[in-house]
Short mmCIF file of C-alpha atoms and ligand atoms in Angstrom, two decimals:
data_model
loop_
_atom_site.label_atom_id
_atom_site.label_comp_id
_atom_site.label_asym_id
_atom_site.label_seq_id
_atom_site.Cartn_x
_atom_site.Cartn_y
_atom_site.Cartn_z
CA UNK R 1 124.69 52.17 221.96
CA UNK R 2 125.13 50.25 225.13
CA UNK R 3 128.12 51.19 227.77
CA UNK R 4 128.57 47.41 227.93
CA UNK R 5 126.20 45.44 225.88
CA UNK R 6 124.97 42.00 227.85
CA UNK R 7 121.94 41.82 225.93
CA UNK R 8 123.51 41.28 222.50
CA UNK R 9 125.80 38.54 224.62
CA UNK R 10 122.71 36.93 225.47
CA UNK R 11 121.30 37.00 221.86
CA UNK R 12 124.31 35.10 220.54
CA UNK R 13 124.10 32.26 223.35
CA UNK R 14 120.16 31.92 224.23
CA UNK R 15 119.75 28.70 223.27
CA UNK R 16 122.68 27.57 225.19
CA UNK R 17 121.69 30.03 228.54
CA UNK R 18 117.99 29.03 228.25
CA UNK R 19 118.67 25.36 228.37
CA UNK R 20 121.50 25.51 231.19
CA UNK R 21 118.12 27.18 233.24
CA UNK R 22 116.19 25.20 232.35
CA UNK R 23 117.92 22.26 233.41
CA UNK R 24 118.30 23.90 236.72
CA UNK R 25 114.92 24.46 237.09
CA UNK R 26 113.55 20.83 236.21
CA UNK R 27 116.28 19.41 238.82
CA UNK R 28 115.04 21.72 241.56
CA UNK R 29 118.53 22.15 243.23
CA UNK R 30 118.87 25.72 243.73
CA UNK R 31 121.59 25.89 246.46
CA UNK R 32 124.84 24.05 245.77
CA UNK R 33 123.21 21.60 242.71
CA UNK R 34 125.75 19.74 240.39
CA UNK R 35 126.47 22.64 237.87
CA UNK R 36 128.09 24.72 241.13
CA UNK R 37 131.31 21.90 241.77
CA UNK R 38 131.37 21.33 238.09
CA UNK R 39 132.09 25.22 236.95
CA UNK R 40 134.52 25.55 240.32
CA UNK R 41 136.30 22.49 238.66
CA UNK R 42 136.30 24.32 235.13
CA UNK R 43 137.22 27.72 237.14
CA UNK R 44 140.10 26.36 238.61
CA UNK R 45 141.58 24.40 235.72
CA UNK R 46 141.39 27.97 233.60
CA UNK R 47 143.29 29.77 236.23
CA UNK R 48 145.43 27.27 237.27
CA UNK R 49 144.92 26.99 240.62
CA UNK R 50 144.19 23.89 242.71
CA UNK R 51 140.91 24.80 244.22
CA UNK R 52 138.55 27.03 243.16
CA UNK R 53 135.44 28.27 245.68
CA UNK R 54 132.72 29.79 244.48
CA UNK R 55 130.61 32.52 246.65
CA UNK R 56 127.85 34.94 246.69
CA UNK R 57 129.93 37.48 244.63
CA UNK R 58 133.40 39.44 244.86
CA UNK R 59 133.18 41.62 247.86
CA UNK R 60 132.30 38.71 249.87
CA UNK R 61 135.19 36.53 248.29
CA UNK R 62 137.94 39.16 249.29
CA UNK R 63 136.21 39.13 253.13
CA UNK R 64 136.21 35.42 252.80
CA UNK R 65 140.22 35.48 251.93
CA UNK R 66 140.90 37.71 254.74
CA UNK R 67 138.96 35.30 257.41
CA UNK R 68 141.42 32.59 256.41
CA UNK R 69 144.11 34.32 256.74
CA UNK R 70 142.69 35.89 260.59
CA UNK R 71 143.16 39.17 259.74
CA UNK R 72 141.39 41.65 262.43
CA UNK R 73 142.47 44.41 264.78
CA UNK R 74 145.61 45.66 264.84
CA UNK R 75 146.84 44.58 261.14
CA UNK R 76 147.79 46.71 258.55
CA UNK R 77 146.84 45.95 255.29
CA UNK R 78 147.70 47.87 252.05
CA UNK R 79 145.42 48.37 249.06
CA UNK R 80 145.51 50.94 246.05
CA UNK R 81 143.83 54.40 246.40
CA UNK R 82 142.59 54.28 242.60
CA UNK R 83 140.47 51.18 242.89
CA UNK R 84 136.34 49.74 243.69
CA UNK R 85 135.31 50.82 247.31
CA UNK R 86 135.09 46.96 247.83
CA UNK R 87 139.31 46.29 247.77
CA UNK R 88 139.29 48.50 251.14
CA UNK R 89 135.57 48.19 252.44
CA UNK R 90 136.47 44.18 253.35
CA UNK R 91 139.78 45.22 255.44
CA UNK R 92 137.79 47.71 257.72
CA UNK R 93 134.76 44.93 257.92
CA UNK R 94 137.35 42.79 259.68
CA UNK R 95 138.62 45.31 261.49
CA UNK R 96 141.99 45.41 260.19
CA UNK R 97 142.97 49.15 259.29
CA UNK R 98 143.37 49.66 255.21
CA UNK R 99 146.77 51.77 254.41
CA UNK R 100 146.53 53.20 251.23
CA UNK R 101 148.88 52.91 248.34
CA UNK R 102 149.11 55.58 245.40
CA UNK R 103 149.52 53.82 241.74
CA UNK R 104 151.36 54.28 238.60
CA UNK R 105 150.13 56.71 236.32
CA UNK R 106 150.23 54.62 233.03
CA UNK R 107 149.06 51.23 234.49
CA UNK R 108 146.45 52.45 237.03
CA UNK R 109 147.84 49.40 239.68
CA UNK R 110 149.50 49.87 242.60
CA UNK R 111 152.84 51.41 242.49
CA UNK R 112 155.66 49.26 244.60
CA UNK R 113 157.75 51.95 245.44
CA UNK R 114 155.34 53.05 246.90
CA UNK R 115 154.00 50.34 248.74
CA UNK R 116 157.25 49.71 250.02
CA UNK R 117 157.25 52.99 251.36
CA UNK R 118 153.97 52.96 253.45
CA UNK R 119 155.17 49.28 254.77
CA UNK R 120 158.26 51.14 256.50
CA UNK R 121 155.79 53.72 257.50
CA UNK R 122 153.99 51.26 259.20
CA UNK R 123 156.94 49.32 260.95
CA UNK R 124 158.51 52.45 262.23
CA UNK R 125 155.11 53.77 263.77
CA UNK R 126 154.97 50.33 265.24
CA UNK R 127 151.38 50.50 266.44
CA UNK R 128 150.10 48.18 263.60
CA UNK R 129 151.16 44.94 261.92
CA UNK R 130 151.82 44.56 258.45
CA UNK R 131 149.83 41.38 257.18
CA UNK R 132 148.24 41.45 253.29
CA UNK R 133 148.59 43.32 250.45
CA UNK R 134 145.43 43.64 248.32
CA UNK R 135 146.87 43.97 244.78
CA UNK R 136 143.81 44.94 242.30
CA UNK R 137 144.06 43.75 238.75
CA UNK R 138 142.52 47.37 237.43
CA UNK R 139 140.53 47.75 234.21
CA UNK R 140 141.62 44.43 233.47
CA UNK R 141 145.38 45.03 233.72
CA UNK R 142 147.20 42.41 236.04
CA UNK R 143 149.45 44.27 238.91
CA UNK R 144 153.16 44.36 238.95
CA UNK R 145 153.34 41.02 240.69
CA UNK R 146 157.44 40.47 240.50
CA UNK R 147 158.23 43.56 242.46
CA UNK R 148 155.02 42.83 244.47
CA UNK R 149 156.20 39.24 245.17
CA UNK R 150 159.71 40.63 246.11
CA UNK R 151 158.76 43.37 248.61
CA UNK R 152 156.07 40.71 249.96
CA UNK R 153 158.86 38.03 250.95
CA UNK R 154 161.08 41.16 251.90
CA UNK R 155 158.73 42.15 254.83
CA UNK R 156 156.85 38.21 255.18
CA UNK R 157 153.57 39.25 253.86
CA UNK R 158 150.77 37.64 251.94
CA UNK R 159 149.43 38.76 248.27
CA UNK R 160 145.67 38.91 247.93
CA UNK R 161 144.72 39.08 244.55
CA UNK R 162 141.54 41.10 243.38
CA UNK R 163 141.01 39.91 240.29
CA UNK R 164 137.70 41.32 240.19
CA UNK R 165 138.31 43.41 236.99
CA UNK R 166 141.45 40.71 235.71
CA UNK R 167 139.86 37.79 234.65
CA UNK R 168 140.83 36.20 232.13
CA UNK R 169 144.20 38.58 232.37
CA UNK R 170 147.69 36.95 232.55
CA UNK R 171 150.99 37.56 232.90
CA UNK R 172 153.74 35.74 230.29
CA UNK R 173 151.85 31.85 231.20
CA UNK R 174 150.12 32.95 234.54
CA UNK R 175 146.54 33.53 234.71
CA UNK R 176 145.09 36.52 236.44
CA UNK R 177 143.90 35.37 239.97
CA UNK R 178 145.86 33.12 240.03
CA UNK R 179 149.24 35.41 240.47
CA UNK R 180 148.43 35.89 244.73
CA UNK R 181 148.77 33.66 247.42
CA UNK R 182 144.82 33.73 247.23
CA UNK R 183 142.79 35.20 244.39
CA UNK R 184 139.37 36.81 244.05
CA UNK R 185 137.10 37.45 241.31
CA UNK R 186 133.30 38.72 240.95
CA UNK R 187 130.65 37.57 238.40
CA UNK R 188 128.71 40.69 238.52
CA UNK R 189 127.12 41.35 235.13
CA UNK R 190 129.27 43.60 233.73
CA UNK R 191 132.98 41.90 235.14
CA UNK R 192 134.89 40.34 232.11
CA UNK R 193 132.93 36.98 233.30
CA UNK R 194 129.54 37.91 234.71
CA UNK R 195 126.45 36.34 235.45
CA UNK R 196 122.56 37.28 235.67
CA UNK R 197 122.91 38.53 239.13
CA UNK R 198 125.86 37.97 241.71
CA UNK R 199 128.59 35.82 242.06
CA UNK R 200 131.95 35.80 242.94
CA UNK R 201 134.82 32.98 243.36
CA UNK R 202 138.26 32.53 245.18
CA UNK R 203 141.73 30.96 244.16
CA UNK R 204 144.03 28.74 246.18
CA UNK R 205 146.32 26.14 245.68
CA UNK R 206 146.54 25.11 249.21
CA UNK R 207 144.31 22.49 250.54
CA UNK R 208 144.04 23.57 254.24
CA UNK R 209 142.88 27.15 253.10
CA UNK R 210 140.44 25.60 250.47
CA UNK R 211 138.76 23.84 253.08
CA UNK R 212 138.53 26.97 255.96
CA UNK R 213 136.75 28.56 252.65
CA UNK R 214 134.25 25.81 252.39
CA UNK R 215 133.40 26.10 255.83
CA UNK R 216 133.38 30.10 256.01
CA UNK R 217 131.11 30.37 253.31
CA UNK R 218 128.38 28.05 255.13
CA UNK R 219 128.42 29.65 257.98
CA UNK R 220 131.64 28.05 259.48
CA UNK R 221 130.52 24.68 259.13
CA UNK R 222 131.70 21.64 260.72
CA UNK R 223 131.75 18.21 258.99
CA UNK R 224 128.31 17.52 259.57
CA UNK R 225 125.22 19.92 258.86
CA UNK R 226 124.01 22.09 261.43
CA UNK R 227 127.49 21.68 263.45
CA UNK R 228 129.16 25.18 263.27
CA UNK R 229 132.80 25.32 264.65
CA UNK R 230 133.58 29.02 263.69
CA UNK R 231 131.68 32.18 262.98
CA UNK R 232 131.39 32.74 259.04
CA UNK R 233 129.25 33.87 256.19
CA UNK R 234 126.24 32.87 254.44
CA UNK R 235 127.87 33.77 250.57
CA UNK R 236 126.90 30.75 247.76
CA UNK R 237 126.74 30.86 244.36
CA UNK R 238 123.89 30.25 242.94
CA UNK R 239 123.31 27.13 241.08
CA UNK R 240 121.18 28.75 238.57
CA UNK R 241 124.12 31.39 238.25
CA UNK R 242 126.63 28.79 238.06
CA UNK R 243 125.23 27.10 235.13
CA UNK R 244 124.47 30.20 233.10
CA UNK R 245 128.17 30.65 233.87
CA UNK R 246 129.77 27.15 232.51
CA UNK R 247 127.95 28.14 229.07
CA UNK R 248 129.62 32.08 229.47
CA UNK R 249 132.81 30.83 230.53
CA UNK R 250 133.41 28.92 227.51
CA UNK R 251 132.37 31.91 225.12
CA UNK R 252 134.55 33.70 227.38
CA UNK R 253 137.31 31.26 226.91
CA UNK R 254 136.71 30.55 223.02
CA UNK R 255 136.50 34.14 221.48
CA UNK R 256 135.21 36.52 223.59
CA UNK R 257 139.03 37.82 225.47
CA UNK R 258 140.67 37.48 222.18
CA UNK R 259 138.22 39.69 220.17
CA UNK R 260 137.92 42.14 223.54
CA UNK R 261 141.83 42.12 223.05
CA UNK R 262 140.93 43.17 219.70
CA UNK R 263 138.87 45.93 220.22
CA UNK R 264 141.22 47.69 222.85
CA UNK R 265 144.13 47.22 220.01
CA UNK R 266 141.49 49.02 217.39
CA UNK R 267 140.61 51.83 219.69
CA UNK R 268 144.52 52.48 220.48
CA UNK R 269 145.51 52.43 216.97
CA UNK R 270 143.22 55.43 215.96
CA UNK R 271 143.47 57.08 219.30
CA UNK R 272 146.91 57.17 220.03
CA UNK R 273 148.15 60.08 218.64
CA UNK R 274 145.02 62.38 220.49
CA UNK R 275 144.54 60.91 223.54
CA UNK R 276 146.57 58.96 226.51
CA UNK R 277 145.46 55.44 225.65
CA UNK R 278 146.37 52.82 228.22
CA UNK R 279 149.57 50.99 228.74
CA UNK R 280 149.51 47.28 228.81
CA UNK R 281 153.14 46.14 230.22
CA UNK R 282 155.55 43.99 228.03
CA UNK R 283 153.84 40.45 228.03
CA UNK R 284 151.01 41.20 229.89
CA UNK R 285 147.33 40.25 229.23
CA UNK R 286 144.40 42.92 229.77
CA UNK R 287 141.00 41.12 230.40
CA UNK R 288 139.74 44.79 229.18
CA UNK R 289 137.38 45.24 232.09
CA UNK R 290 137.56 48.83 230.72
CA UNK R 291 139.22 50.72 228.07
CA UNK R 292 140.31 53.67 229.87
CA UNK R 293 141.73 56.91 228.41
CA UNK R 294 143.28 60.10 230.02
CA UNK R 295 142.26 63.37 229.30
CA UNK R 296 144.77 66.53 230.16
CA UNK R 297 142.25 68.33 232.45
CA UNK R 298 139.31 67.73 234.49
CA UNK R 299 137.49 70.42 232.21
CA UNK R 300 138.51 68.58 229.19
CA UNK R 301 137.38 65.46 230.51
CA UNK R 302 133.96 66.63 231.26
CA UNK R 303 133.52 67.82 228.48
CA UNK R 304 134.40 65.02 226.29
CA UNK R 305 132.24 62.75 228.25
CA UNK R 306 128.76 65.64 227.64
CA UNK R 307 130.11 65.84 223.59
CA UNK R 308 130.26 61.88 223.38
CA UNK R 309 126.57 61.87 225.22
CA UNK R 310 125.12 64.58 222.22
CA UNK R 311 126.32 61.62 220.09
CA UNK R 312 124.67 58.81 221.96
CA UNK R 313 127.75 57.17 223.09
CA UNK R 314 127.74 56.46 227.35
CA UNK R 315 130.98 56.70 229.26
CA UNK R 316 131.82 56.33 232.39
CA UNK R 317 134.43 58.00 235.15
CA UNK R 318 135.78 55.16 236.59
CA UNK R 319 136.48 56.02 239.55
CA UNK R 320 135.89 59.67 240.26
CA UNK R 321 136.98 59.36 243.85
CA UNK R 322 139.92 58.20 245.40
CA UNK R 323 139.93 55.58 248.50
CA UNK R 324 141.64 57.92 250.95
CA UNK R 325 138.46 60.96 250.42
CA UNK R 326 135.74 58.16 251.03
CA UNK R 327 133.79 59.27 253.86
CA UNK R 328 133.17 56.08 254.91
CA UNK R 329 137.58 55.97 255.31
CA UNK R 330 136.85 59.36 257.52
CA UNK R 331 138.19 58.24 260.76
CA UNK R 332 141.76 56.77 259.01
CA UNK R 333 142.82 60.09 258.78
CA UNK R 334 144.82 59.57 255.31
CA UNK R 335 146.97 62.68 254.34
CA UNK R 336 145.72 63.94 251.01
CA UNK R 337 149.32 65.08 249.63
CA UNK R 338 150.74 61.63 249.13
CA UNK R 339 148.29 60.18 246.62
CA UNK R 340 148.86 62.77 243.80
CA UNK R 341 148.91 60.45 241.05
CA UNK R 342 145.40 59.33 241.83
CA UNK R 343 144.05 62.58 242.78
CA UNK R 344 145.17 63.51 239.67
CA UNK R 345 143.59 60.23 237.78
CA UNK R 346 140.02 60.94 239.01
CA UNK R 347 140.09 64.17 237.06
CA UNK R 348 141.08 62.77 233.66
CA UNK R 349 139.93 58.90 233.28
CA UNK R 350 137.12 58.30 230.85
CA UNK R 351 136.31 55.02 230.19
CA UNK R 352 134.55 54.54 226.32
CA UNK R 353 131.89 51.38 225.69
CA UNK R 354 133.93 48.28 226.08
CA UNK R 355 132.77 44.54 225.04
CA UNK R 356 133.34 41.86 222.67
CA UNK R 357 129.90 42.51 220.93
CA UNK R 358 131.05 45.85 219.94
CA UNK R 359 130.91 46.00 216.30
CA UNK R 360 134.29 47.67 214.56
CA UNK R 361 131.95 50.24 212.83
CA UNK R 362 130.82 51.21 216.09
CA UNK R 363 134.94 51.68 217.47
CA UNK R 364 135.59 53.84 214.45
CA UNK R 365 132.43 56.11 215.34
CA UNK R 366 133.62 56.74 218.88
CA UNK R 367 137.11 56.74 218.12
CA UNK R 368 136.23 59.57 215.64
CA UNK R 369 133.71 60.84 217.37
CA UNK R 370 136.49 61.67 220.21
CA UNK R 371 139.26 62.75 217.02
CA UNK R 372 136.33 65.02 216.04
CA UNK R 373 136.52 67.00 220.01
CA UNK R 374 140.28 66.77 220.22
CA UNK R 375 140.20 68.22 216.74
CA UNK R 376 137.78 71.03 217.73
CA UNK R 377 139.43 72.11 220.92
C1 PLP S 1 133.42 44.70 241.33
C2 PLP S 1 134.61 44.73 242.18
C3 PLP S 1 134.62 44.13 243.44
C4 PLP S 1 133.40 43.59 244.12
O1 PLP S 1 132.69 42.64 243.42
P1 PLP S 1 131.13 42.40 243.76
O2 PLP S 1 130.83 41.12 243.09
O3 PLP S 1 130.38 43.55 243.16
O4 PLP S 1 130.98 42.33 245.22
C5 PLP S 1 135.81 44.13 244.15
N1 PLP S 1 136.93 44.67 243.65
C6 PLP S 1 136.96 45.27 242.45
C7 PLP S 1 138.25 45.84 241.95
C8 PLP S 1 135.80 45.33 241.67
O5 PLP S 1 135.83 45.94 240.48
#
């Protein structure tokens, strides 16, 4: 059994995925062909945004945001402790200092409270200046984005959306990266939408950032080719990626989130009453990047994830650190005491197999597989 299963995926929609290469490779236009405007076009129209970019995958698409926007020394900007090192990794590339924000324990997102909180922390230190708040779409799960929108006006700050793990998530009629003032996602193979390698995208509706994107991306490109007006990236898509993604994006589109959506309800149903399964808000869409359960104990957690390996099912601890111990984060100085929800959640997440190719047979084996531990404890 496969953690998440991409060669099954690729089974089911060869013919299509060979001949979308194939087409690439007969045309010869490997950087920036037809099939790259077309799927931003497609891209954009799903999340219902104006423009969509495309770029050389997710970690670069946050950075790219952040360039826009000028962010650099002396900003504060405030990201979730329980999240991928990327979310924080792009702030401190810039230069900008990350502040992070402990998260709710049933949601895994970024707690507003809380975020609040650190924002008058910041003001009243008065050394830096509060600028963006990175809200991560976790597991899937869109963030709070009403109280995040409220305390965003409140203090005149902008909402970066990493939507890296939300795709395809939404909240009432709002699609997932599409719920900041900019939005990110990443096509890395095992996202909700991923392709055979790397690739990422951004979200805007405004006109004036869409093009400062264009030009970041190609090295901060002027209106002709080789004049450069401002220092930027080299971060493309990949017209081979972008084709193998129109043909993914509509399997993504046509069945794959509703029978993921499936799945997750099948796993809940048989694990609720053993297990902490996870809490989807009140009209809110999970893109199911993971199906992630809690455990009571780090011991029990551990131990779950060795029985499930003697049965041949993979797991995974995502994440088993939290932002504020990275080493890299060393010099920040965060105080351990005030993230205890995620400390906490590093020491009892598992995350079970997760994808739309997984057959229901194989949910009721690791759903009773796990029944069978919680049983025997
Ligand atoms: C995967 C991920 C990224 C980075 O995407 P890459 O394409 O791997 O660079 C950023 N943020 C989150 C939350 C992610 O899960």
């Amino acid at each position: 059994m496969e953690f998440r299963d991409l060669k099954k995926q690729y089974l089911v929609l060869k013919e299509e995925i060979d001949n979308a290469i194939l087409e690439v490779t007969s045309e010869g236009n490997y950087i920036m062909g037809s099939q790259v405007k077309e799927f931003e076009e497609e891209l954009a129209e799903y999340v219902g945004k104006r423009y969509c970019i495309s770029c050389a995958n997710g970690t670069d698409a946050l950075q790219l945001a952040l360039m826009t926007w000028e962010i650099g020394a002396g900003d504060a900007v405030f990201v979730p402790d329980f999240t991928f090192f990327s979310s924080g990794e792009v702030v401190a590339i810039q230069g900008a200092v990350p502040i992070f924000v402990d998260v709710d324990c049933n949601t895994f997102n970024m707690d507003p409270d809380k975020l609040e909180k650190k924002i008058l922390e910041v003001i009243h230190e008065g050394i830096l200046i509060p600028k963006v708040i990175v809200a991560v779409d976790l597991f899937g799960c869109p963030a709070d984005y009403k109280k995040i929108k409220q305390i965003a006006y409140r203090y005149n700050l902008l909402i970066l959306e990493d939507g890296a793990q939300g795709f395809g998530g939404s909240i009432g009629n709002k699609k997932a990266c599409g719920l900041g003032d900019i939005g990110t996602t990443s096509f890395f193979p095992a996202k909700p939408l991923g392709c055979y390698g790397d690739g990422g995208a951004i979200f805007t509706n405004e006109t004036d950032i869409a093009e400062l994107l264009c030009s970041y991306r190609i090295h901060g490109k002027g209106k002709e080719k080789y004049d450069n007006i401002r220092i930027g990236m080299n971060s493309r898509l990949d017209t081979i990626q972008a084709a193998i993604l129109k043909v993914k994006l509509n399997a993504f589109r046509n069945n794959e989130l509703t029978i993921v959506n499936q799945v997750a309800d099948d796993y809940s149903r048989r694990l609720r009453e053993y297990v902490k399964v996870p809490d989807i808000p009140e009209g809110f869409v999970s893109s199911w990047a993971q199906y992630t359960i809690k455990l009571t104990s780090l011991k029990e957690r551990d131990a779950l994830k060795v029985f499930l390996m003697q049965k041949k099912i993979p797991s995974m601890v995502y994440y088993p650190k939290p932002m504020h111990r990275q080493k890299a984060f060393e010099k920040y100085q965060y105080k351990d005491e005030e993230y205890n929800i995620t400390n906490e959640l590093v020491n009892v997440v598992l995350s079970l197999p997760m994808h739309p190719y997984l057959e229901p047979q194989d949910v009721e084996f690791i759903s009773n597989c796990v029944i069978e531990f919680c049983n025997g404890k």
